[in-house]
Amino acid sequence: MSNTLFAHQPDASNIIISKTDNGQVILQITSSLTAFQQEVNFINGEGYYKTPEEFRNLVIKHFKNRFSLIINKNDTIKFKNPKVFLGHETKLVAEIIGLPEAIKNIQIKNTIFKDIYLSQSMVIFLLSQFPTSKYSLNVDNKYQINLSLKDGNWEKVIAKKTSSYLKYAGYFASLLVLLAMFFVFRKKNKLN
């Protein structure tokens, strides 16, 4: 029953990283066919593809542009042989290559479904070195999560907010220009 409900919810998706019996590490992204169609149509326009194969290729291109996995802050993970399996519950499956032996940091960014209102992805790791908790990617965390291993426990890394007065520089410059214009016009009016 839950698969049936999930297969028709375009705002819900799952990201599962697991290992097969033969030792391959696999990424699987699952959502409704409607979600993938909405994103492909949003990016490319309605009617851009004519065949299921063209649609699969557009989904893979969208995945490559909007999904990233970075390990240990500098190892951008590569994906081999991505394939799309169409159905009410549509899956994108790819082999993960280049996974380092020791893993201390994980950063996942998935903006594949960001154009769907209130979309969220549940991230599930089924590997021994990885966290056992589920994590949600949504608009609140900008569809990304950063995790760090500290004292044997995985913790979310919260980006520190830096207070910068430079963000107000545009407003200040605009105010100065307006004041200068005011004084120029005022001086012209006094002369007349």
PDB file of N, CA and C in Angstrom, residues 20-97:
ATOM      1  N   THR A  20      25.349  -3.996  -3.371  1.00  0.00           N
ATOM      2  CA  THR A  20      24.755  -5.215  -3.914  1.00  0.00           C
ATOM      3  C   THR A  20      25.509  -6.433  -3.379  1.00  0.00           C
ATOM      4  N   ASP A  21      24.973  -7.611  -3.662  1.00  0.00           N
ATOM      5  CA  ASP A  21      25.610  -8.854  -3.220  1.00  0.00           C
ATOM      6  C   ASP A  21      27.006  -9.026  -3.817  1.00  0.00           C
ATOM      7  N   ASN A  22      27.223  -8.487  -5.022  1.00  0.00           N
ATOM      8  CA  ASN A  22      28.547  -8.635  -5.644  1.00  0.00           C
ATOM      9  C   ASN A  22      29.493  -7.483  -5.292  1.00  0.00           C
ATOM     10  N   GLY A  23      29.094  -6.612  -4.338  1.00  0.00           N
ATOM     11  CA  GLY A  23      29.995  -5.578  -3.832  1.00  0.00           C
ATOM     12  C   GLY A  23      29.911  -4.224  -4.495  1.00  0.00           C
ATOM     13  N   GLN A  24      29.031  -4.057  -5.471  1.00  0.00           N
ATOM     14  CA  GLN A  24      28.871  -2.744  -6.101  1.00  0.00           C
ATOM     15  C   GLN A  24      28.122  -1.809  -5.161  1.00  0.00           C
ATOM     16  N   VAL A  25      28.570  -0.552  -5.087  1.00  0.00           N
ATOM     17  CA  VAL A  25      27.851   0.452  -4.319  1.00  0.00           C
ATOM     18  C   VAL A  25      26.925   1.167  -5.293  1.00  0.00           C
ATOM     19  N   ILE A  26      25.653   1.225  -4.922  1.00  0.00           N
ATOM     20  CA  ILE A  26      24.606   1.690  -5.824  1.00  0.00           C
ATOM     21  C   ILE A  26      23.879   2.895  -5.226  1.00  0.00           C
ATOM     22  N   LEU A  27      23.593   3.852  -6.089  1.00  0.00           N
ATOM     23  CA  LEU A  27      22.708   4.973  -5.763  1.00  0.00           C
ATOM     24  C   LEU A  27      21.380   4.706  -6.440  1.00  0.00           C
ATOM     25  N   GLN A  28      20.305   4.850  -5.686  1.00  0.00           N
ATOM     26  CA  GLN A  28      18.971   4.680  -6.261  1.00  0.00           C
ATOM     27  C   GLN A  28      18.113   5.869  -5.842  1.00  0.00           C
ATOM     28  N   ILE A  29      17.557   6.565  -6.820  1.00  0.00           N
ATOM     29  CA  ILE A  29      16.646   7.678  -6.562  1.00  0.00           C
ATOM     30  C   ILE A  29      15.279   7.246  -7.068  1.00  0.00           C
ATOM     31  N   THR A  30      14.296   7.254  -6.167  1.00  0.00           N
ATOM     32  CA  THR A  30      12.962   6.777  -6.490  1.00  0.00           C
ATOM     33  C   THR A  30      11.945   7.883  -6.257  1.00  0.00           C
ATOM     34  N   SER A  31      11.070   8.070  -7.222  1.00  0.00           N
ATOM     35  CA  SER A  31       9.954   8.997  -7.070  1.00  0.00           C
ATOM     36  C   SER A  31       8.862   8.576  -8.045  1.00  0.00           C
ATOM     37  N   SER A  32       7.809   9.356  -8.074  1.00  0.00           N
ATOM     38  CA  SER A  32       6.734   9.041  -9.019  1.00  0.00           C
ATOM     39  C   SER A  32       7.158   9.436 -10.432  1.00  0.00           C
ATOM     40  N   LEU A  33       6.604   8.757 -11.402  1.00  0.00           N
ATOM     41  CA  LEU A  33       6.843   9.115 -12.800  1.00  0.00           C
ATOM     42  C   LEU A  33       6.417  10.565 -13.032  1.00  0.00           C
ATOM     43  N   THR A  34       5.334  10.969 -12.386  1.00  0.00           N
ATOM     44  CA  THR A  34       4.832  12.336 -12.517  1.00  0.00           C
ATOM     45  C   THR A  34       5.882  13.358 -12.090  1.00  0.00           C
ATOM     46  N   ALA A  35       6.621  13.071 -11.017  1.00  0.00           N
ATOM     47  CA  ALA A  35       7.656  13.999 -10.537  1.00  0.00           C
ATOM     48  C   ALA A  35       8.750  14.160 -11.587  1.00  0.00           C
ATOM     49  N   PHE A  36       9.227  13.058 -12.125  1.00  0.00           N
ATOM     50  CA  PHE A  36      10.261  13.134 -13.155  1.00  0.00           C
ATOM     51  C   PHE A  36       9.733  13.879 -14.392  1.00  0.00           C
ATOM     52  N   GLN A  37       8.488  13.605 -14.782  1.00  0.00           N
ATOM     53  CA  GLN A  37       7.904  14.277 -15.945  1.00  0.00           C
ATOM     54  C   GLN A  37       7.775  15.780 -15.702  1.00  0.00           C
ATOM     55  N   GLN A  38       7.321  16.160 -14.504  1.00  0.00           N
ATOM     56  CA  GLN A  38       7.165  17.587 -14.202  1.00  0.00           C
ATOM     57  C   GLN A  38       8.500  18.313 -14.307  1.00  0.00           C
ATOM     58  N   GLU A  39       9.547  17.703 -13.785  1.00  0.00           N
ATOM     59  CA  GLU A  39      10.865  18.350 -13.828  1.00  0.00           C
ATOM     60  C   GLU A  39      11.409  18.429 -15.259  1.00  0.00           C
ATOM     61  N   VAL A  40      11.297  17.344 -16.010  1.00  0.00           N
ATOM     62  CA  VAL A  40      11.788  17.340 -17.395  1.00  0.00           C
ATOM     63  C   VAL A  40      11.019  18.365 -18.218  1.00  0.00           C
ATOM     64  N   ASN A  41       9.703  18.436 -18.033  1.00  0.00           N
ATOM     65  CA  ASN A  41       8.896  19.407 -18.773  1.00  0.00           C
ATOM     66  C   ASN A  41       9.204  20.836 -18.332  1.00  0.00           C
ATOM     67  N   PHE A  42       9.448  21.040 -17.046  1.00  0.00           N
ATOM     68  CA  PHE A  42       9.769  22.375 -16.538  1.00  0.00           C
ATOM     69  C   PHE A  42      11.074  22.879 -17.142  1.00  0.00           C
ATOM     70  N   ILE A  43      12.068  22.009 -17.232  1.00  0.00           N
ATOM     71  CA  ILE A  43      13.384  22.397 -17.755  1.00  0.00           C
ATOM     72  C   ILE A  43      13.365  22.538 -19.274  1.00  0.00           C
ATOM     73  N   ASN A  44      12.734  21.586 -19.969  1.00  0.00           N
ATOM     74  CA  ASN A  44      12.829  21.519 -21.427  1.00  0.00           C
ATOM     75  C   ASN A  44      11.597  22.009 -22.172  1.00  0.00           C
ATOM     76  N   GLY A  45      10.484  22.120 -21.488  1.00  0.00           N
ATOM     77  CA  GLY A  45       9.232  22.493 -22.142  1.00  0.00           C
ATOM     78  C   GLY A  45       8.380  21.272 -22.451  1.00  0.00           C
ATOM     79  N   GLU A  46       7.096  21.483 -22.469  1.00  0.00           N
ATOM     80  CA  GLU A  46       6.131  20.410 -22.743  1.00  0.00           C
ATOM     81  C   GLU A  46       6.343  19.873 -24.155  1.00  0.00           C
ATOM     82  N   GLY A  47       6.336  18.550 -24.310  1.00  0.00           N
ATOM     83  CA  GLY A  47       6.458  17.927 -25.620  1.00  0.00           C
ATOM     84  C   GLY A  47       7.867  17.872 -26.181  1.00  0.00           C
ATOM     85  N   TYR A  48       8.879  18.118 -25.366  1.00  0.00           N
ATOM     86  CA  TYR A  48      10.262  18.143 -25.834  1.00  0.00           C
ATOM     87  C   TYR A  48      10.751  16.757 -26.249  1.00  0.00           C
ATOM     88  N   TYR A  49      10.251  15.723 -25.581  1.00  0.00           N
ATOM     89  CA  TYR A  49      10.661  14.354 -25.910  1.00  0.00           C
ATOM     90  C   TYR A  49       9.492  13.630 -26.572  1.00  0.00           C
ATOM     91  N   LYS A  50       9.840  12.695 -27.431  1.00  0.00           N
ATOM     92  CA  LYS A  50       8.809  11.952 -28.176  1.00  0.00           C
ATOM     93  C   LYS A  50       8.738  10.482 -27.771  1.00  0.00           C
ATOM     94  N   THR A  51       9.862   9.929 -27.295  1.00  0.00           N
ATOM     95  CA  THR A  51       9.906   8.492 -26.987  1.00  0.00           C
ATOM     96  C   THR A  51      10.331   8.284 -25.539  1.00  0.00           C
ATOM     97  N   PRO A  52      10.053   7.113 -24.975  1.00  0.00           N
ATOM     98  CA  PRO A  52      10.523   6.812 -23.617  1.00  0.00           C
ATOM     99  C   PRO A  52      12.051   6.901 -23.504  1.00  0.00           C
ATOM    100  N   GLU A  53      12.763   6.519 -24.560  1.00  0.00           N
ATOM    101  CA  GLU A  53      14.231   6.576 -24.526  1.00  0.00           C
ATOM    102  C   GLU A  53      14.719   8.021 -24.448  1.00  0.00           C
ATOM    103  N   GLU A  54      14.081   8.916 -25.197  1.00  0.00           N
ATOM    104  CA  GLU A  54      14.435  10.336 -25.109  1.00  0.00           C
ATOM    105  C   GLU A  54      14.161  10.868 -23.711  1.00  0.00           C
ATOM    106  N   PHE A  55      13.044  10.452 -23.122  1.00  0.00           N
ATOM    107  CA  PHE A  55      12.702  10.871 -21.766  1.00  0.00           C
ATOM    108  C   PHE A  55      13.755  10.368 -20.773  1.00  0.00           C
ATOM    109  N   ARG A  56      14.141   9.095 -20.890  1.00  0.00           N
ATOM    110  CA  ARG A  56      15.173   8.535 -20.001  1.00  0.00           C
ATOM    111  C   ARG A  56      16.465   9.347 -20.097  1.00  0.00           C
ATOM    112  N   ASN A  57      16.862   9.684 -21.311  1.00  0.00           N
ATOM    113  CA  ASN A  57      18.093  10.461 -21.508  1.00  0.00           C
ATOM    114  C   ASN A  57      17.996  11.845 -20.869  1.00  0.00           C
ATOM    115  N   LEU A  58      16.825  12.463 -20.946  1.00  0.00           N
ATOM    116  CA  LEU A  58      16.635  13.777 -20.316  1.00  0.00           C
ATOM    117  C   LEU A  58      16.678  13.665 -18.792  1.00  0.00           C
ATOM    118  N   VAL A  59      16.130  12.580 -18.245  1.00  0.00           N
ATOM    119  CA  VAL A  59      16.189  12.362 -16.795  1.00  0.00           C
ATOM    120  C   VAL A  59      17.642  12.189 -16.353  1.00  0.00           C
ATOM    121  N   ILE A  60      18.408  11.418 -17.093  1.00  0.00           N
ATOM    122  CA  ILE A  60      19.827  11.206 -16.751  1.00  0.00           C
ATOM    123  C   ILE A  60      20.597  12.527 -16.838  1.00  0.00           C
ATOM    124  N   LYS A  61      20.336  13.313 -17.855  1.00  0.00           N
ATOM    125  CA  LYS A  61      20.990  14.619 -17.980  1.00  0.00           C
ATOM    126  C   LYS A  61      20.628  15.515 -16.798  1.00  0.00           C
ATOM    127  N   HIS A  62      19.361  15.520 -16.418  1.00  0.00           N
ATOM    128  CA  HIS A  62      18.876  16.310 -15.280  1.00  0.00           C
ATOM    129  C   HIS A  62      19.559  15.849 -13.988  1.00  0.00           C
ATOM    130  N   PHE A  63      19.685  14.545 -13.819  1.00  0.00           N
ATOM    131  CA  PHE A  63      20.379  13.973 -12.655  1.00  0.00           C
ATOM    132  C   PHE A  63      21.825  14.449 -12.600  1.00  0.00           C
ATOM    133  N   LYS A  64      22.515  14.386 -13.714  1.00  0.00           N
ATOM    134  CA  LYS A  64      23.930  14.793 -13.749  1.00  0.00           C
ATOM    135  C   LYS A  64      24.102  16.273 -13.421  1.00  0.00           C
ATOM    136  N   ASN A  65      23.130  17.085 -13.782  1.00  0.00           N
ATOM    137  CA  ASN A  65      23.210  18.518 -13.514  1.00  0.00           C
ATOM    138  C   ASN A  65      22.791  18.904 -12.100  1.00  0.00           C
ATOM    139  N   ARG A  66      21.998  18.053 -11.444  1.00  0.00           N
ATOM    140  CA  ARG A  66      21.397  18.487 -10.186  1.00  0.00           C
ATOM    141  C   ARG A  66      21.630  17.564  -8.993  1.00  0.00           C
ATOM    142  N   PHE A  67      22.517  16.612  -9.117  1.00  0.00           N
ATOM    143  CA  PHE A  67      22.795  15.723  -7.981  1.00  0.00           C
ATOM    144  C   PHE A  67      24.295  15.643  -7.773  1.00  0.00           C
ATOM    145  N   SER A  68      24.714  15.769  -6.519  1.00  0.00           N
ATOM    146  CA  SER A  68      26.136  15.593  -6.224  1.00  0.00           C
ATOM    147  C   SER A  68      26.310  14.903  -4.882  1.00  0.00           C
ATOM    148  N   LEU A  69      27.375  14.146  -4.803  1.00  0.00           N
ATOM    149  CA  LEU A  69      27.781  13.454  -3.578  1.00  0.00           C
ATOM    150  C   LEU A  69      29.268  13.716  -3.405  1.00  0.00           C
ATOM    151  N   ILE A  70      29.615  14.379  -2.318  1.00  0.00           N
ATOM    152  CA  ILE A  70      31.014  14.698  -2.028  1.00  0.00           C
ATOM    153  C   ILE A  70      31.377  14.031  -0.708  1.00  0.00           C
ATOM    154  N   ILE A  71      32.476  13.299  -0.718  1.00  0.00           N
ATOM    155  CA  ILE A  71      32.950  12.597   0.471  1.00  0.00           C
ATOM    156  C   ILE A  71      34.251  13.251   0.935  1.00  0.00           C
ATOM    157  N   ASN A  72      34.399  13.390   2.230  1.00  0.00           N
ATOM    158  CA  ASN A  72      35.607  13.952   2.856  1.00  0.00           C
ATOM    159  C   ASN A  72      35.958  15.338   2.316  1.00  0.00           C
ATOM    160  N   LYS A  73      34.952  16.107   2.050  1.00  0.00           N
ATOM    161  CA  LYS A  73      35.034  17.517   1.643  1.00  0.00           C
ATOM    162  C   LYS A  73      35.669  17.782   0.283  1.00  0.00           C
ATOM    163  N   ASN A  74      36.321  16.808  -0.334  1.00  0.00           N
ATOM    164  CA  ASN A  74      36.957  17.107  -1.627  1.00  0.00           C
ATOM    165  C   ASN A  74      36.872  15.976  -2.644  1.00  0.00           C
ATOM    166  N   ASP A  75      36.311  14.832  -2.294  1.00  0.00           N
ATOM    167  CA  ASP A  75      36.173  13.726  -3.246  1.00  0.00           C
ATOM    168  C   ASP A  75      34.773  13.755  -3.856  1.00  0.00           C
ATOM    169  N   THR A  76      34.654  14.341  -5.051  1.00  0.00           N
ATOM    170  CA  THR A  76      33.374  14.345  -5.744  1.00  0.00           C
ATOM    171  C   THR A  76      33.188  12.974  -6.376  1.00  0.00           C
ATOM    172  N   ILE A  77      32.160  12.296  -5.958  1.00  0.00           N
ATOM    173  CA  ILE A  77      31.924  10.913  -6.373  1.00  0.00           C
ATOM    174  C   ILE A  77      31.352  10.877  -7.783  1.00  0.00           C
ATOM    175  N   LYS A  78      31.806   9.919  -8.558  1.00  0.00           N
ATOM    176  CA  LYS A  78      31.346   9.723  -9.943  1.00  0.00           C
ATOM    177  C   LYS A  78      30.292   8.619  -9.966  1.00  0.00           C
ATOM    178  N   PHE A  79      29.429   8.704 -10.964  1.00  0.00           N
ATOM    179  CA  PHE A  79      28.366   7.718 -11.136  1.00  0.00           C
ATOM    180  C   PHE A  79      28.520   7.058 -12.497  1.00  0.00           C
ATOM    181  N   LYS A  80      28.441   5.742 -12.492  1.00  0.00           N
ATOM    182  CA  LYS A  80      28.666   4.947 -13.701  1.00  0.00           C
ATOM    183  C   LYS A  80      27.349   4.309 -14.142  1.00  0.00           C
ATOM    184  N   ASN A  81      27.124   4.307 -15.446  1.00  0.00           N
ATOM    185  CA  ASN A  81      25.976   3.631 -16.066  1.00  0.00           C
ATOM    186  C   ASN A  81      24.628   3.987 -15.433  1.00  0.00           C
ATOM    187  N   PRO A  82      24.278   5.264 -15.354  1.00  0.00           N
ATOM    188  CA  PRO A  82      22.943   5.571 -14.815  1.00  0.00           C
ATOM    189  C   PRO A  82      21.866   5.037 -15.745  1.00  0.00           C
ATOM    190  N   LYS A  83      20.839   4.458 -15.140  1.00  0.00           N
ATOM    191  CA  LYS A  83      19.715   3.896 -15.892  1.00  0.00           C
ATOM    192  C   LYS A  83      18.418   4.354 -15.238  1.00  0.00           C
ATOM    193  N   VAL A  84      17.402   4.546 -16.061  1.00  0.00           N
ATOM    194  CA  VAL A  84      16.092   4.959 -15.584  1.00  0.00           C
ATOM    195  C   VAL A  84      15.108   3.840 -15.867  1.00  0.00           C
ATOM    196  N   PHE A  85      14.398   3.419 -14.818  1.00  0.00           N
ATOM    197  CA  PHE A  85      13.389   2.372 -14.928  1.00  0.00           C
ATOM    198  C   PHE A  85      12.028   3.032 -14.750  1.00  0.00           C
ATOM    199  N   LEU A  86      11.257   3.087 -15.839  1.00  0.00           N
ATOM    200  CA  LEU A  86       9.985   3.790 -15.834  1.00  0.00           C
ATOM    201  C   LEU A  86       8.874   2.927 -15.263  1.00  0.00           C
ATOM    202  N   GLY A  87       7.950   3.564 -14.607  1.00  0.00           N
ATOM    203  CA  GLY A  87       6.770   2.940 -14.025  1.00  0.00           C
ATOM    204  C   GLY A  87       6.097   3.980 -13.162  1.00  0.00           C
ATOM    205  N   HIS A  88       4.978   3.628 -12.516  1.00  0.00           N
ATOM    206  CA  HIS A  88       4.347   4.585 -11.601  1.00  0.00           C
ATOM    207  C   HIS A  88       5.386   5.049 -10.585  1.00  0.00           C
ATOM    208  N   GLU A  89       6.149   4.095 -10.064  1.00  0.00           N
ATOM    209  CA  GLU A  89       7.298   4.402  -9.214  1.00  0.00           C
ATOM    210  C   GLU A  89       8.523   4.289 -10.115  1.00  0.00           C
ATOM    211  N   THR A  90       9.101   5.418 -10.477  1.00  0.00           N
ATOM    212  CA  THR A  90      10.226   5.457 -11.403  1.00  0.00           C
ATOM    213  C   THR A  90      11.522   5.521 -10.625  1.00  0.00           C
ATOM    214  N   LYS A  91      12.532   4.804 -11.115  1.00  0.00           N
ATOM    215  CA  LYS A  91      13.821   4.729 -10.416  1.00  0.00           C
ATOM    216  C   LYS A  91      14.950   5.127 -11.346  1.00  0.00           C
ATOM    217  N   LEU A  92      15.877   5.887 -10.786  1.00  0.00           N
ATOM    218  CA  LEU A  92      17.147   6.141 -11.441  1.00  0.00           C
ATOM    219  C   LEU A  92      18.185   5.401 -10.614  1.00  0.00           C
ATOM    220  N   VAL A  93      18.944   4.529 -11.262  1.00  0.00           N
ATOM    221  CA  VAL A  93      19.942   3.713 -10.573  1.00  0.00           C
ATOM    222  C   VAL A  93      21.293   3.929 -11.243  1.00  0.00           C
ATOM    223  N   ALA A  94      22.325   4.136 -10.418  1.00  0.00           N
ATOM    224  CA  ALA A  94      23.683   4.317 -10.937  1.00  0.00           C
ATOM    225  C   ALA A  94      24.674   3.686  -9.977  1.00  0.00           C
ATOM    226  N   GLU A  95      25.768   3.189 -10.536  1.00  0.00           N
ATOM    227  CA  GLU A  95      26.837   2.644  -9.703  1.00  0.00           C
ATOM    228  C   GLU A  95      27.713   3.802  -9.219  1.00  0.00           C
ATOM    229  N   ILE A  96      28.053   3.769  -7.939  1.00  0.00           N
ATOM    230  CA  ILE A  96      28.937   4.771  -7.353  1.00  0.00           C
ATOM    231  C   ILE A  96      30.360   4.248  -7.467  1.00  0.00           C
ATOM    232  N   ILE A  97      31.244   5.045  -8.067  1.00  0.00           N
ATOM    233  CA  ILE A  97      32.644   4.628  -8.185  1.00  0.00           C
ATOM    234  C   ILE A  97      33.532   5.662  -7.496  1.00  0.00           C
TER     235      ILE A  97
END
